[in-house]
Coordinates of C-alpha atoms in Angstrom, one line a residue:
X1 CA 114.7 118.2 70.1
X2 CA 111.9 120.0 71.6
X3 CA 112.2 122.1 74.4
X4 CA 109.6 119.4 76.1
X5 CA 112.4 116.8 75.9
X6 CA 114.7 118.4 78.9
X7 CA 111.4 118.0 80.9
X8 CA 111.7 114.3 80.1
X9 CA 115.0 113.9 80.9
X10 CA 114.4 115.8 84.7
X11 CA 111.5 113.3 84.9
X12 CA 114.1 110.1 83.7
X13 CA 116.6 111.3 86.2
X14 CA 114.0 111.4 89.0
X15 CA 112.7 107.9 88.2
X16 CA 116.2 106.5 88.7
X17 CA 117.2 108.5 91.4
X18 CA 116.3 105.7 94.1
X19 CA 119.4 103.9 92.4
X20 CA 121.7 106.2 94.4
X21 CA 120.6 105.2 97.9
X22 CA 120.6 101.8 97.3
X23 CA 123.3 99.3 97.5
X24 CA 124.1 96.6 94.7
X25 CA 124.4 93.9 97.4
X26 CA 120.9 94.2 98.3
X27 CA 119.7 92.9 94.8
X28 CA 117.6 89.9 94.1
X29 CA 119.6 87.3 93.3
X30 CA 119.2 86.2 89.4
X31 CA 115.9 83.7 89.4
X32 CA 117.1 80.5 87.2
X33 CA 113.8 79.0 87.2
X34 CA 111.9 81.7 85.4
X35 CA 109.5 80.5 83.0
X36 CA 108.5 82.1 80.1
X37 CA 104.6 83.2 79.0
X38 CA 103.4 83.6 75.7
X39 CA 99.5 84.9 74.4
X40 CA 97.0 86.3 72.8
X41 CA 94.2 89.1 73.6
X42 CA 91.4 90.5 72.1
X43 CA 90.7 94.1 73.1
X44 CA 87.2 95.7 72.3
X45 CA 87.8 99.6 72.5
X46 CA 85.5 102.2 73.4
X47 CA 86.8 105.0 72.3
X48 CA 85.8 108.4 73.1
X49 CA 86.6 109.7 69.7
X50 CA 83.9 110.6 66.9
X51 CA 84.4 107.0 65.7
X52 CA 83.0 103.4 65.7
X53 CA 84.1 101.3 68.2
X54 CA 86.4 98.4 67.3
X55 CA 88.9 95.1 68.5
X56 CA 91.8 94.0 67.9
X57 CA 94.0 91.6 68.8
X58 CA 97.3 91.6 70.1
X59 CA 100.4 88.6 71.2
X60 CA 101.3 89.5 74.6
X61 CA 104.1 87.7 77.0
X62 CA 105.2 87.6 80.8
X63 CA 108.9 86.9 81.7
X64 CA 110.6 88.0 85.3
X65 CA 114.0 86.8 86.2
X66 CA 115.1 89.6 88.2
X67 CA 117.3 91.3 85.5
X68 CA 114.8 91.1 82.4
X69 CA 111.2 91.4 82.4
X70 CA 108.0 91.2 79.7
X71 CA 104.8 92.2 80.7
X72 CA 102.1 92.2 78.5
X73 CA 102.8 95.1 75.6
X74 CA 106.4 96.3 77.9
X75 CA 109.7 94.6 78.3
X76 CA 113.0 95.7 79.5
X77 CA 115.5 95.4 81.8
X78 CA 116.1 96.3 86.3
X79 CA 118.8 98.8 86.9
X80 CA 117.5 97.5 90.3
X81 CA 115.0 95.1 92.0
X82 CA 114.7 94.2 95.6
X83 CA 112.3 93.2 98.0
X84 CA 110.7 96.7 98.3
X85 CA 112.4 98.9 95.0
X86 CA 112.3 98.2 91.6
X87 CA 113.5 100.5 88.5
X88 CA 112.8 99.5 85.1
X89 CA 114.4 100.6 81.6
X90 CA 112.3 99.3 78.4
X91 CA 110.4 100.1 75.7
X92 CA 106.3 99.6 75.1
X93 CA 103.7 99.4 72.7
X94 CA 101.2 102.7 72.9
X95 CA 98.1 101.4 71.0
X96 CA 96.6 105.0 71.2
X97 CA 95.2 105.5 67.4
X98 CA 92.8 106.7 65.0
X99 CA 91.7 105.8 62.0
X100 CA 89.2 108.1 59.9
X101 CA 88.0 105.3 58.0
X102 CA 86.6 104.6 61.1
X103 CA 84.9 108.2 61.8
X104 CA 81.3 108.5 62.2
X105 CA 81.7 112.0 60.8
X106 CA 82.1 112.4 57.0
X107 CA 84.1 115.1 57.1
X108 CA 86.4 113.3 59.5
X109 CA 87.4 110.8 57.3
X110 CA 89.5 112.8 55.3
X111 CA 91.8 113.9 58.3
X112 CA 95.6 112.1 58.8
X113 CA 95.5 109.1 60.6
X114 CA 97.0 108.7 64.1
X115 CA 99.3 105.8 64.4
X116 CA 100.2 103.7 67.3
X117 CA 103.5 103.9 68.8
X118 CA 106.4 102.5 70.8
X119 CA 107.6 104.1 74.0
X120 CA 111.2 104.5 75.9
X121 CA 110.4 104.2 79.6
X122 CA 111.9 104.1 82.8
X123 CA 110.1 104.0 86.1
X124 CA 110.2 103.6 89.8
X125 CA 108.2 101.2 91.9
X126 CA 108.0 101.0 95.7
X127 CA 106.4 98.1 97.7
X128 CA 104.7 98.8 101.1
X129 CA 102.2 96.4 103.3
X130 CA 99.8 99.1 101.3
X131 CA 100.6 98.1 97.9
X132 CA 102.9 99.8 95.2
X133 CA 103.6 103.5 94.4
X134 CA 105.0 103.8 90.8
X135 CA 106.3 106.6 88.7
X136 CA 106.9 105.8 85.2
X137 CA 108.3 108.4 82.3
X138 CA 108.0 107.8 78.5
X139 CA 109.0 109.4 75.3
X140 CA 108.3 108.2 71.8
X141 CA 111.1 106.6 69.9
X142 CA 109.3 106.5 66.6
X143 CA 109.0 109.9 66.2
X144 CA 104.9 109.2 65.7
X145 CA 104.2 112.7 67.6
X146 CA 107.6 113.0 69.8
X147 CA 105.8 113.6 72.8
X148 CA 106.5 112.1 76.3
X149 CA 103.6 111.0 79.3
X150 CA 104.3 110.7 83.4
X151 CA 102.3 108.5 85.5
X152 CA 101.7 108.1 88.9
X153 CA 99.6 105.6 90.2
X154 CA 99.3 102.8 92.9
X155 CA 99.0 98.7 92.4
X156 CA 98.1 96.0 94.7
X157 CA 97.6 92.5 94.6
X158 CA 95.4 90.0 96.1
X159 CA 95.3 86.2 95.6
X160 CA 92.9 83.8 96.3
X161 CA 93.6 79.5 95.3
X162 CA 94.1 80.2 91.7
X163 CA 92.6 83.4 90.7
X164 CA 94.7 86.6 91.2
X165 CA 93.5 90.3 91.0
X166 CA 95.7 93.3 90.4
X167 CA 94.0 96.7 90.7
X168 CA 95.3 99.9 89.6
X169 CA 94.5 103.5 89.9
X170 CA 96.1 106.5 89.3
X171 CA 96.7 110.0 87.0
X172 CA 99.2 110.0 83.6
X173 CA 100.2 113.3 82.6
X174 CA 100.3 113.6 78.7
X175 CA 103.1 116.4 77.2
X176 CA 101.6 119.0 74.4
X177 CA 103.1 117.3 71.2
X178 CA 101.6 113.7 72.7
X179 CA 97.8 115.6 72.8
X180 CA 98.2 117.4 69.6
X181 CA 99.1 114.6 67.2
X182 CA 96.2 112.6 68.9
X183 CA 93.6 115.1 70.0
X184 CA 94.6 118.5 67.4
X185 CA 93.9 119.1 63.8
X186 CA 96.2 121.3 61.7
X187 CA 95.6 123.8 59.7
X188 CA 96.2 122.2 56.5
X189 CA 93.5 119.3 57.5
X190 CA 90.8 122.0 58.6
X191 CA 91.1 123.4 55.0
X192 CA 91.0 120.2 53.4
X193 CA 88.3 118.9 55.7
X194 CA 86.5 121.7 57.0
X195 CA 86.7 120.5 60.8
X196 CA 87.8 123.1 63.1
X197 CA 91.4 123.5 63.5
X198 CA 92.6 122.8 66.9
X199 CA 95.7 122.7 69.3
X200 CA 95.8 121.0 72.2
X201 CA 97.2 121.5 75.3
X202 CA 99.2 119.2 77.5
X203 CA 96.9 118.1 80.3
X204 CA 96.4 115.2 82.8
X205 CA 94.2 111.6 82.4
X206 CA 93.0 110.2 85.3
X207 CA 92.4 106.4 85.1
X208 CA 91.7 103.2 87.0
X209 CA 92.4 99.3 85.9
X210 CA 92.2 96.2 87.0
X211 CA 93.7 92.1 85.6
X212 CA 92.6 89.1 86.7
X213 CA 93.8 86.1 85.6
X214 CA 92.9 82.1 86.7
X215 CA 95.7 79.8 86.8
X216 CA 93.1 76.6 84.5
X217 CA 96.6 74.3 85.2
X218 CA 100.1 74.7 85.8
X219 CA 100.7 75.4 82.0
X220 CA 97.5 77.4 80.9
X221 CA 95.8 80.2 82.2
X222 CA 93.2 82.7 80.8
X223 CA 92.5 86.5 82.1
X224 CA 90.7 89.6 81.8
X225 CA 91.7 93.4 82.0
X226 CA 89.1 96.6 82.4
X227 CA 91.1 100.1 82.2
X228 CA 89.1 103.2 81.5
X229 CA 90.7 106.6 81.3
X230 CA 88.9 109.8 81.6
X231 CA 89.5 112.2 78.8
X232 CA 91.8 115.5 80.0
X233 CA 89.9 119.1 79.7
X234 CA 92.6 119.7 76.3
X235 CA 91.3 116.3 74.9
X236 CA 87.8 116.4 75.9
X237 CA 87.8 119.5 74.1
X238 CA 88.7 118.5 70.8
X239 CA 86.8 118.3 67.5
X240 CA 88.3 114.8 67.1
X241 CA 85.8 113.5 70.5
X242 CA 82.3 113.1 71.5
X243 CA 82.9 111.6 74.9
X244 CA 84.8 111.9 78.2
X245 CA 85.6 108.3 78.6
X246 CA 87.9 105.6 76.9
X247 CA 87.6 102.3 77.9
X248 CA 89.1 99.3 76.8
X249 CA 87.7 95.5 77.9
X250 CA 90.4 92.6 77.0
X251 CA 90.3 88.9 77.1
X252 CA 92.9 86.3 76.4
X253 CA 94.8 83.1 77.0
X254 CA 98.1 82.8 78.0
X255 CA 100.5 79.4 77.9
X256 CA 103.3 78.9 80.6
X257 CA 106.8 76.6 78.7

């Protein structure tokens, strides 16, 4: 493993460590009546790199028992949950990518693509009258780029009849090998390409989201999410970008059994 992978494992044990203060006893009891949520999205992505802008579409779920969890593109498993600490084990889908065939550069269409990739996580969440503060640590488990991301960042939550808003905010700190198999270009695909050769760095992504979703009946719902990230110096910097800014608009429908 890479030396960035001890790192990781500081960061895992730091996520969990609320577990040792806690007692079992104080858990949420198991919630029988959970109800299950399946559905679709359509994403349009604006991406900041040298490529046109696309969407896609994607099946995404919402499950919460106490014990197991989906959300959207994440599911897993509480170590913990109470009224005021969660942690959370799991694994999610990373749908950072880049295709050349989408480049707007000819040369650029001859470079590797970047794949998408799944993600081992665990985090930390803790509830105050002033919403939630999270910490959350992943590493890739498909060995796509074997890099690993920390985020902090803060939720909250306001409802209103049948429409509910979550915003988010916060800073996700991306590891060298995550940035260089998304943002560098080798030295083999400078000479085969002639686009400058480039290593990135690791560096941090500030960012700011929001869902809302409208309850149509007790079965169906629809909703809406707006994330956009602003592009770290390391990325900002590389040949593979023309912009400072991702942003990604979804829409979907979602069906309650």
């Amino acid at each position: 493993m890479r030396p960035q992978s001890a790192n990781f494992k500081s960061i895992m044990t730091l996520a969990l460590l609320p577990l040792a203060s806690v007692s079992p006893d104080s858990q949420l009891p198991i919630d029988k009546d959970a109800r299950l949520t399946l559905g679709v999205s359509a994403t349009y992505n604006a991406t900041a790199y040298q490529a046109d802008n696309n969407i896609s579409f994607f099946p995404v779920g919402s499950y919460d028992n106490n014990r197991l969890y989906i959300e959207g593109a994440e599911a897993g498993f509480y170590p913990y949950k109470d009224s005021n600490d969660q942690v959370r084990i799991g694994l999610s889908y990373d749908g950072r990518e880049f295709n050349p065939k989408d480049a707007n550069v000819a040369a650029m269409k001859d470079l590797d693509k970047r794949d998408w990739s799944v993600l081992a996580h665990a985090s930390y969440m803790h509830i105050t009258p002033y919403g939630g503060f999270k910490i959350k640590a992943t590493t890739d488990v498909l060995s796509r780029h074997d890099g690993q991301t920390v985020s902090l960042s803060h939720l909250s939550k306001f409802t209103k009849d049948k429409l509910t808003v979550y915003p988010e905010f916060g800073a996700v700190w991306q590891s060298k090998d995550y940035n260089q198999y998304y943002f560098g270009v080798s030295a083999d695909e400078s000479g085969r390409t002639g686009v400058d050769r480039y290593d990135a760095e690791s560096g941090v992504m500030p960012f700011v989201a929001a869902t809302a979703t409208y309850k149509i009946n007790d079965r169906i719902s629809v909703f809406g999410n707006q994330r956009v990230e602003w592009l770290s110096s390391t990325q900002k910097d590389s040949p593979l970008t023309d912009g400072s800014v991702d942003s990604k608009t979804r829409v979907g429908v979602n069906y309650t059994f």
